CSV table of C-alpha atoms in Angstrom, one decimal:
chain,number,residue,atom,x,y,z
A,1,MET,CA,16.7,18.8,18.4
A,2,THR,CA,14.2,17.3,21.1
A,3,PRO,CA,16.2,17.2,24.9
A,4,VAL,CA,17.6,13.4,25.7
A,5,PRO,CA,14.9,12.2,28.1
A,6,LEU,CA,15.9,10.3,31.2
A,7,GLU,CA,15.4,6.7,29.6
A,8,LEU,CA,15.7,6.7,25.9
A,9,PRO,CA,13.8,4.4,23.8
A,10,LEU,CA,16.4,1.7,23.1
A,11,ARG,CA,19.9,1.0,23.5
A,12,PRO,CA,22.5,3.5,22.1
A,13,SER,CA,25.3,0.7,22.0
A,14,GLU,CA,22.8,-1.0,20.5
A,15,ALA,CA,22.3,1.5,18.4
A,16,ALA,CA,25.7,2.0,17.6
A,17,GLU,CA,26.4,-1.9,16.6
A,18,LEU,CA,23.2,-1.2,13.9
A,19,ALA,CA,25.2,1.5,12.9
A,20,ASN,CA,28.5,0.4,12.5
A,21,LEU,CA,27.5,-2.9,10.4
A,22,ILE,CA,25.5,0.0,7.9
A,23,PHE,CA,28.5,1.6,7.7
A,24,ASP,CA,30.9,-1.1,7.0
A,25,LEU,CA,28.3,-3.2,4.1
A,26,ALA,CA,26.2,-0.1,2.6
A,27,GLU,CA,28.8,2.9,2.5
A,28,ARG,CA,30.1,3.7,-1.3
A,29,LYS,CA,27.8,0.6,-2.7
A,30,PRO,CA,24.5,0.4,-4.1
A,31,LEU,CA,21.6,0.4,-1.7
A,32,THR,CA,19.9,-2.8,-3.6
A,33,ASP,CA,17.4,-5.4,-2.1
A,34,GLU,CA,20.4,-7.7,-2.0
A,35,LEU,CA,22.5,-5.6,0.2
A,36,ARG,CA,19.4,-5.3,2.8
A,37,ASN,CA,19.0,-8.7,2.7
A,38,ARG,CA,22.6,-9.0,4.0
A,39,LEU,CA,22.4,-7.3,6.1
A,40,ALA,CA,19.5,-8.3,7.6
A,41,ALA,CA,21.1,-11.3,7.9
A,42,ARG,CA,24.2,-10.0,9.3
A,43,ALA,CA,21.5,-7.7,11.8
A,44,ALA,CA,20.6,-11.2,13.6
A,45,ALA,CA,24.0,-11.8,14.7
A,46,LEU,CA,24.1,-9.0,16.7
A,47,ARG,CA,21.2,-10.1,19.4
A,48,LEU,CA,19.7,-6.9,19.9
A,49,CYS,CA,17.4,-6.6,22.5
A,50,SER,CA,16.6,-2.9,22.8
A,51,ILE,CA,15.8,-2.8,18.6
A,52,THR,CA,14.0,-4.7,15.9
A,53,PRO,CA,15.2,-3.5,13.0
A,54,TYR,CA,13.6,-3.6,9.4
A,55,LEU,CA,16.2,-3.6,7.4
A,56,ARG,CA,14.5,-4.0,4.0
A,57,SER,CA,13.5,-0.2,4.4
A,58,LEU,CA,16.8,1.3,4.9
A,59,VAL,CA,17.2,3.9,2.4
A,60,ARG,CA,20.1,7.4,2.2
A,61,ASP,CA,19.8,10.6,2.8
A,62,PRO,CA,18.7,12.0,-0.9
A,63,VAL,CA,21.5,14.9,-0.2
A,64,HIS,CA,24.0,12.7,1.9
A,65,PRO,CA,25.4,10.0,1.0
A,66,SER,CA,27.0,9.1,4.5
A,67,ALA,CA,24.0,9.2,6.4
A,68,TYR,CA,20.9,6.5,6.6
A,69,TYR,CA,17.6,6.3,7.5
A,70,LEU,CA,15.9,3.0,9.0
A,71,ALA,CA,12.6,1.7,10.5
A,72,VAL,CA,13.1,0.2,13.6
A,73,ASP,CA,11.1,-0.8,16.7
A,74,GLY,CA,12.6,0.1,20.0
A,75,ASP,CA,12.2,-0.9,23.5
A,76,GLY,CA,8.5,-2.1,24.2
A,77,GLY,CA,7.8,-2.1,20.6
A,78,GLU,CA,7.7,2.0,20.2
A,79,PRO,CA,8.1,2.5,16.4
A,80,LEU,CA,11.2,4.8,15.5
A,81,LEU,CA,12.7,6.1,12.1
A,82,LEU,CA,16.6,6.3,12.9
A,83,TYR,CA,18.7,8.8,11.6
A,84,MET,CA,22.6,7.5,11.3
A,85,ALA,CA,24.9,9.8,9.9
A,86,LEU,CA,28.8,10.4,9.9
A,87,ALA,CA,29.3,13.3,12.1
A,88,ASN,CA,30.1,16.0,9.2
A,89,ALA,CA,27.2,15.7,7.9
A,90,PRO,CA,24.5,17.8,9.2
A,91,THR,CA,21.2,17.0,11.2
A,92,SER,CA,18.4,15.7,8.9
A,93,SER,CA,16.8,18.4,6.6
A,94,ILE,CA,13.3,16.2,6.5
A,95,TYR,CA,12.8,15.5,10.3
A,96,TYR,CA,13.1,18.5,12.5
A,97,LYS,CA,13.5,18.4,16.5
A,98,PRO,CA,14.5,14.1,16.4
A,99,LEU,CA,15.3,12.7,19.7
A,100,LEU,CA,19.6,12.4,19.9
A,101,ILE,CA,20.0,9.3,20.5
A,102,GLY,CA,24.2,9.6,20.8
A,103,ARG,CA,27.0,10.3,19.5
A,104,MET,CA,29.8,7.5,18.6
A,105,ARG,CA,33.0,6.7,17.5
A,106,ARG,CA,33.3,3.9,14.4
A,107,PRO,CA,36.1,2.0,15.7
A,108,ASN,CA,39.5,2.9,14.0
A,109,GLY,CA,36.9,5.7,12.2
A,110,PRO,CA,35.2,9.2,12.6
A,111,GLU,CA,32.4,10.0,14.7
A,112,PHE,CA,28.4,9.7,14.1
A,113,VAL,CA,25.3,10.3,15.0
A,114,ILE,CA,22.0,9.0,15.6
A,115,ASN,CA,18.6,10.3,16.2
A,116,ALA,CA,15.1,9.0,16.3
A,117,THR,CA,12.0,10.1,15.2
A,118,PRO,CA,8.2,8.7,16.0
A,119,PHE,CA,7.3,6.8,13.1
A,120,GLY,CA,4.0,4.5,13.7
A,121,PRO,CA,0.6,4.1,11.6
A,122,GLY,CA,-0.6,7.2,13.6
A,123,ASP,CA,2.3,9.4,12.3
A,124,HIS,CA,1.0,10.8,9.2
A,125,GLU,CA,3.3,13.6,8.1
A,126,ASN,CA,6.9,11.1,9.2
A,127,LEU,CA,5.4,8.7,6.7
A,128,ASP,CA,4.3,11.3,4.1
A,129,LYS,CA,7.8,12.9,4.5
A,130,TYR,CA,9.6,9.5,4.1
A,131,VAL,CA,7.7,8.5,0.8
A,132,ALA,CA,7.6,12.2,-0.9
A,133,GLN,CA,11.3,13.0,-0.2
A,134,LEU,CA,13.0,9.4,0.7
A,135,ASP,CA,11.7,6.3,-1.4
A,136,SER,CA,8.6,7.1,-3.2
A,137,GLY,CA,8.9,3.0,-4.5
A,138,PHE,CA,6.6,2.5,-1.5
A,139,MET,CA,3.5,4.4,-2.6
A,140,PRO,CA,0.5,2.4,-3.7
A,141,ARG,CA,-0.3,2.2,-7.5
A,142,PRO,CA,-2.8,1.3,-9.8
A,143,GLN,CA,-3.6,-1.9,-9.8
A,144,ARG,CA,-3.5,-2.1,-14.2
A,145,SER,CA,-3.5,-5.7,-15.5
A,146,ARG,CA,-2.2,-7.6,-12.3
A,147,ALA,CA,-4.5,-10.4,-10.5
A,148,THR,CA,-4.4,-9.1,-7.3
A,149,LEU,CA,-5.7,-10.6,-3.5
A,150,ALA,CA,-7.1,-7.5,-1.7
A,151,ILE,CA,-6.6,-8.2,1.9
A,152,ALA,CA,-8.1,-6.1,4.8
A,153,GLY,CA,-7.3,-6.5,8.3
A,154,ASP,CA,-3.6,-6.4,9.5
A,155,PRO,CA,-1.4,-5.2,6.3
A,156,SER,CA,2.1,-6.5,7.8
A,157,ALA,CA,0.7,-9.8,7.8
A,158,ALA,CA,-0.7,-9.3,4.7
A,159,PHE,CA,2.6,-8.0,3.2
A,160,GLU,CA,4.5,-11.4,5.0
A,161,PHE,CA,2.0,-13.6,2.7
A,162,PHE,CA,2.8,-11.4,-0.3
A,163,ARG,CA,6.4,-11.9,0.0
A,164,VAL,CA,6.3,-15.8,0.9
A,165,TYR,CA,3.5,-16.1,-2.3
A,166,GLN,CA,6.0,-13.9,-4.9
A,167,LYS,CA,9.0,-16.0,-3.5
A,168,ARG,CA,7.4,-19.2,-4.5
A,169,THR,CA,5.5,-18.3,-7.5
A,170,ASN,CA,7.3,-15.4,-9.2
A,171,ARG,CA,3.7,-13.3,-8.9
A,172,ASN,CA,2.5,-10.4,-7.3
A,173,PRO,CA,-1.1,-10.0,-6.1
A,174,ALA,CA,-0.1,-7.7,-3.2
A,175,ALA,CA,-3.2,-5.5,-2.4
A,176,LEU,CA,-4.8,-4.1,0.7
A,177,PHE,CA,-8.5,-3.2,1.2
A,178,HIS,CA,-10.6,-0.8,3.7
A,179,ALA,CA,-13.2,-3.2,5.0
A,180,GLY,CA,-15.5,-0.5,6.3
A,181,GLY,CA,-15.9,1.7,9.2
A,182,SER,CA,-14.8,5.1,10.1
A,183,ALA,CA,-11.2,5.0,10.1
A,184,ILE,CA,-10.5,5.5,6.3
A,185,ARG,CA,-7.5,7.3,6.7
A,186,GLU,CA,-5.8,5.3,9.0
A,187,THR,CA,-6.2,2.3,7.0
A,188,TYR,CA,-4.1,4.4,4.2
A,189,TYR,CA,-1.1,5.3,6.4
A,190,ALA,CA,-1.1,1.3,8.1
A,191,GLY,CA,-0.9,0.0,4.9
A,192,LEU,CA,2.1,2.4,3.9
A,193,TRP,CA,3.7,2.0,7.4
A,194,ALA,CA,3.4,-1.6,6.7
A,195,ALA,CA,4.5,-1.7,3.3
A,196,ILE,CA,7.7,0.8,4.0
A,197,ARG,CA,8.9,-1.9,7.3
A,198,ALA,CA,8.4,-4.6,5.1
A,199,GLY,CA,10.2,-3.0,2.1
A,200,TRP,CA,7.7,-3.6,-0.3
A,201,ARG,CA,8.6,-1.5,-3.4
A,202,ASP,CA,7.1,-3.5,-5.7
A,203,GLU,CA,3.2,-2.7,-7.2
A,204,TYR,CA,0.4,-2.5,-4.8
A,205,THR,CA,-2.8,-1.4,-4.3
A,206,ILE,CA,-4.9,0.2,-1.2
A,207,GLY,CA,-9.0,0.2,-2.3
A,208,ILE,CA,-12.0,1.2,-0.5
A,209,GLU,CA,-15.8,0.3,-1.6
A,210,ILE,CA,-17.7,3.1,-0.9
A,211,ARG,CA,-21.9,2.8,-0.6
A,212,VAL,CA,-23.8,5.6,-2.5
A,213,GLU,CA,-27.0,6.6,0.0
A,214,ARG,CA,-30.2,6.6,-2.0
A,215,GLU,CA,-31.0,9.9,-0.6
A,216,SER,CA,-27.6,11.8,-1.9
A,217,LEU,CA,-24.2,11.6,-2.8
A,218,ASP,CA,-22.5,13.8,0.0
A,219,SER,CA,-22.1,11.0,2.4
A,220,ALA,CA,-19.7,9.3,-1.3
A,221,LYS,CA,-18.0,12.2,-1.4
A,222,GLU,CA,-17.1,12.7,2.1
A,223,ALA,CA,-15.9,9.1,1.8
A,224,ILE,CA,-13.6,10.0,-0.7
A,225,LEU,CA,-11.6,12.7,0.8
A,226,ASP,CA,-11.2,10.6,3.2
A,227,ALA,CA,-9.9,8.2,0.8
A,228,ALA,CA,-8.3,10.4,-1.5
A,229,ALA,CA,-4.5,9.1,-1.3
A,230,PHE,CA,-6.5,5.4,-2.0
A,231,THR,CA,-5.7,3.3,-5.7
A,232,ARG,CA,-8.7,1.9,-6.0
A,233,PHE,CA,-12.6,3.0,-5.4
A,234,ALA,CA,-15.1,0.8,-5.6
A,235,ILE,CA,-18.8,2.5,-6.1
A,236,ASP,CA,-22.0,0.3,-4.8
A,237,THR,CA,-24.8,2.1,-6.1
A,238,THR,CA,-27.3,-1.1,-5.2
A,239,CYS,CA,-29.3,1.2,-3.3
A,240,LEU,CA,-30.6,3.5,-6.2
A,241,GLY,CA,-33.1,1.6,-8.0
A,242,GLU,CA,-33.4,2.8,-11.6
A,243,PHE,CA,-30.1,2.0,-14.3
A,244,SER,CA,-30.0,5.5,-15.2
A,245,GLN,CA,-29.3,6.9,-11.4
A,246,ARG,CA,-26.8,4.2,-11.0
A,247,LEU,CA,-25.2,5.4,-14.3
A,248,LYS,CA,-25.4,9.1,-13.4
A,249,ALA,CA,-23.9,8.1,-10.2
A,250,TRP,CA,-21.0,6.9,-11.2
A,251,GLU,CA,-20.4,9.4,-13.9
A,252,HIS,CA,-20.5,12.0,-11.3
A,253,LEU,CA,-18.2,10.2,-8.4
A,254,HIS,CA,-15.6,9.2,-11.1
A,255,GLU,CA,-15.4,13.0,-12.2
A,256,TYR,CA,-15.5,14.0,-8.1
A,257,ILE,CA,-12.4,11.3,-7.4
A,258,ARG,CA,-10.2,12.8,-10.7
A,259,GLN,CA,-11.1,16.7,-9.5
A,260,THR,CA,-10.3,15.6,-5.6
A,261,ARG,CA,-7.1,14.0,-6.3
A,262,SER,CA,-6.4,16.5,-8.5
A,263,ALA,CA,-6.3,19.0,-6.3
A,264,LEU,CA,-4.4,17.2,-3.5
A,265,LYS,CA,-1.6,16.8,-6.5
A,266,PHE,CA,-2.0,13.2,-6.4
A,267,THR,CA,0.1,12.2,-9.8
A,268,ARG,CA,-0.5,8.9,-9.5
A,269,GLY,CA,-3.1,7.1,-11.5
A,270,PHE,CA,-6.2,5.5,-9.6
A,271,ASP,CA,-8.7,2.4,-11.0
A,272,PHE,CA,-12.3,2.9,-10.8
A,273,GLU,CA,-15.0,0.0,-10.2
A,274,LEU,CA,-18.4,-0.6,-10.7
A,275,VAL,CA,-20.4,-2.8,-7.7
A,276,LEU,CA,-23.2,-4.2,-9.8
A,277,PRO,CA,-26.3,-5.6,-7.9
A,278,SER,CA,-27.6,-8.6,-10.1
A,279,SER,CA,-26.7,-8.1,-13.6
A,280,SER,CA,-27.5,-10.0,-17.0
A,281,PRO,CA,-24.3,-10.0,-19.5
A,282,GLU,CA,-26.5,-7.7,-21.9
A,283,GLU,CA,-27.0,-5.4,-18.5
A,284,LEU,CA,-23.3,-5.2,-18.1
A,285,GLN,CA,-22.3,-4.4,-21.6
A,286,PHE,CA,-24.7,-1.5,-22.1
A,287,CYS,CA,-22.9,-0.3,-18.7
A,288,LEU,CA,-19.7,-0.4,-19.7
A,289,GLN,CA,-20.6,1.0,-23.5
A,290,SER,CA,-22.2,4.3,-21.9
A,291,LEU,CA,-19.4,4.8,-19.3
A,292,LYS,CA,-16.7,4.4,-22.1
A,293,GLU,CA,-18.7,7.3,-24.4
A,294,ARG,CA,-18.5,9.1,-21.2
A,295,ASP,CA,-15.1,8.9,-20.1
A,296,HIS,CA,-15.7,7.3,-17.3
A,297,ALA,CA,-14.8,3.3,-18.5
A,298,PRO,CA,-14.3,1.8,-15.3
A,299,GLN,CA,-10.9,-0.4,-14.6
A,300,LEU,CA,-13.0,-3.9,-12.6
A,301,VAL,CA,-16.3,-4.7,-12.2
A,302,SER,CA,-17.6,-6.3,-9.7
A,303,ILE,CA,-20.4,-9.0,-10.6
A,304,PRO,CA,-22.7,-11.3,-8.8
A,305,VAL,CA,-20.5,-14.8,-8.9
A,306,ALA,CA,-24.3,-16.4,-10.0
A,307,GLY,CA,-24.3,-15.3,-13.0
A,308,PRO,CA,-22.6,-16.8,-16.5
A,309,LEU,CA,-19.2,-16.2,-15.6
A,310,PRO,CA,-17.7,-17.2,-19.0
A,311,GLU,CA,-19.7,-14.4,-21.0
A,312,PHE,CA,-19.0,-11.6,-18.2
A,313,ALA,CA,-15.7,-12.4,-18.3
A,314,SER,CA,-15.2,-11.8,-21.8
A,315,ILE,CA,-17.7,-8.8,-21.7
A,316,ALA,CA,-15.0,-7.0,-19.2
A,317,ARG,CA,-12.1,-8.2,-21.0
A,318,GLN,CA,-13.5,-6.6,-24.2
A,319,TYR,CA,-13.7,-3.4,-22.3
A,320,GLN,CA,-10.5,-3.7,-20.4
A,321,SER,CA,-11.7,-4.1,-17.2
A,322,ILE,CA,-11.0,-6.5,-14.6
A,323,LEU,CA,-13.9,-8.7,-12.9
A,324,SER,CA,-13.4,-8.1,-8.9
A,325,LEU,CA,-15.1,-10.4,-6.2
A,326,ARG,CA,-16.2,-9.7,-2.8
A,327,ASN,CA,-16.3,-11.7,0.3
A,328,GLY,CA,-13.7,-14.1,-1.3
A,329,GLU,CA,-13.4,-16.5,1.6
A,330,SER,CA,-17.1,-17.3,1.1
A,331,LEU,CA,-17.0,-18.8,-2.3
A,332,SER,CA,-16.1,-22.4,-2.8
A,333,ALA,CA,-12.9,-24.1,-4.5
A,334,ASP,CA,-15.4,-25.0,-7.4
A,335,VAL,CA,-16.0,-21.5,-8.0
A,336,LEU,CA,-12.8,-19.8,-7.9
A,337,ARG,CA,-11.6,-22.5,-10.0
A,338,ALA,CA,-14.2,-21.5,-12.3
A,339,ILE,CA,-13.6,-17.7,-12.4
A,340,GLY,CA,-9.9,-18.3,-12.4
A,341,LYS,CA,-10.3,-20.2,-15.7
A,342,ALA,CA,-13.3,-17.6,-17.2
A,343,THR,CA,-10.7,-14.3,-16.2
A,344,VAL,CA,-8.0,-15.8,-17.5
A,345,GLY,CA,-6.0,-14.6,-14.5
A,346,ARG,CA,-7.5,-11.1,-15.1
A,347,VAL,CA,-9.0,-10.8,-11.4
A,348,ASN,CA,-9.6,-9.2,-8.2
A,349,CYS,CA,-10.5,-11.1,-5.0
A,350,ASN,CA,-11.4,-9.3,-1.4
A,351,LEU,CA,-10.2,-10.7,1.5
A,352,ARG,CA,-11.6,-10.0,5.0
A,353,ASP,CA,-8.1,-11.2,6.5
A,354,VAL,CA,-5.1,-13.1,5.5
A,355,THR,CA,-6.6,-16.3,7.1
A,356,SER,CA,-7.7,-17.9,3.5
A,357,ALA,CA,-5.4,-16.1,1.2
A,358,GLU,CA,-3.3,-18.9,0.4
A,359,SER,CA,-5.9,-21.6,-0.2
A,360,VAL,CA,-8.0,-18.6,-2.6
A,361,ALA,CA,-4.7,-18.2,-4.3
A,362,GLU,CA,-4.5,-21.7,-5.3
A,363,GLU,CA,-7.5,-22.1,-6.7
A,364,LEU,CA,-8.1,-18.8,-8.0
A,365,LEU,CA,-4.9,-17.5,-9.3
A,366,GLY,CA,-3.4,-21.3,-9.8
């Protein structure tokens, strides 16, 4: 255990109040979303000053039922994972050398111990342990047939929008997107961290667009290695002039994604997306048929919106593919409505941030 510093990242008395609330309401009961929401409502009345708890993240230890993990912000906004356990439960076997917050006694009850572990978006190993050993429900999943809004930027704001939208419409459009730059892994872990704190156990996907350079596929392969944990890979072959070159690049990189994820033991599936330059319905059909015959069928196709949308959508449905839109915030309401009608809800739309998500959802998803 880490030695106790002179200044703790939160007040032990407030941590004890929070732990007592959890022991009172959660002991010997199944941890459901309803119970977590009730805990959140009760915690708001505690008027905590040095702790901001994210009670939808609450999980039990897989071995010791009287031990709990909870994502919080400490004093000054420091992201932490609290471990709260009755004193007769051993120290967490998942997180080593935690910071001891305190050893307290419940009112008319047994002693309990509270520890803290760093739990920010940069604590990759700690986040991996959480989803691998505590709650795999927070991991991203393939899109499949869902209509999605893939939002780049602040993932916490994105999940806040997704929750409000789902509550209002009973539909889940949750997806995140890496908008470019070198911080690929950081995008994945920022999304995973935000999902845990938001308590988002429903489906969501994390996507990336990878541009193929004219000279070679090496830079695309490097990006795939960094993005191996993502669940949607959009491959842009615009730089390749000949159609046959594009087909070969898509086939090669699709197989490379498969092999990379298999080697890293990612057992969940992923979505493969083609990014097409200006194209005709005949070219789209030829492309999808060729890739299907070679066992590289894409789940999504990004097409130019200036083309014949009903024909594109019909061909995509024929091959069980979803149409995908880039820069959705730049499309007019009329175009979004036309796409929504043509795709019958089988669509993905990339957005730079959450600002336009509400208006795009209204026009595109209805």
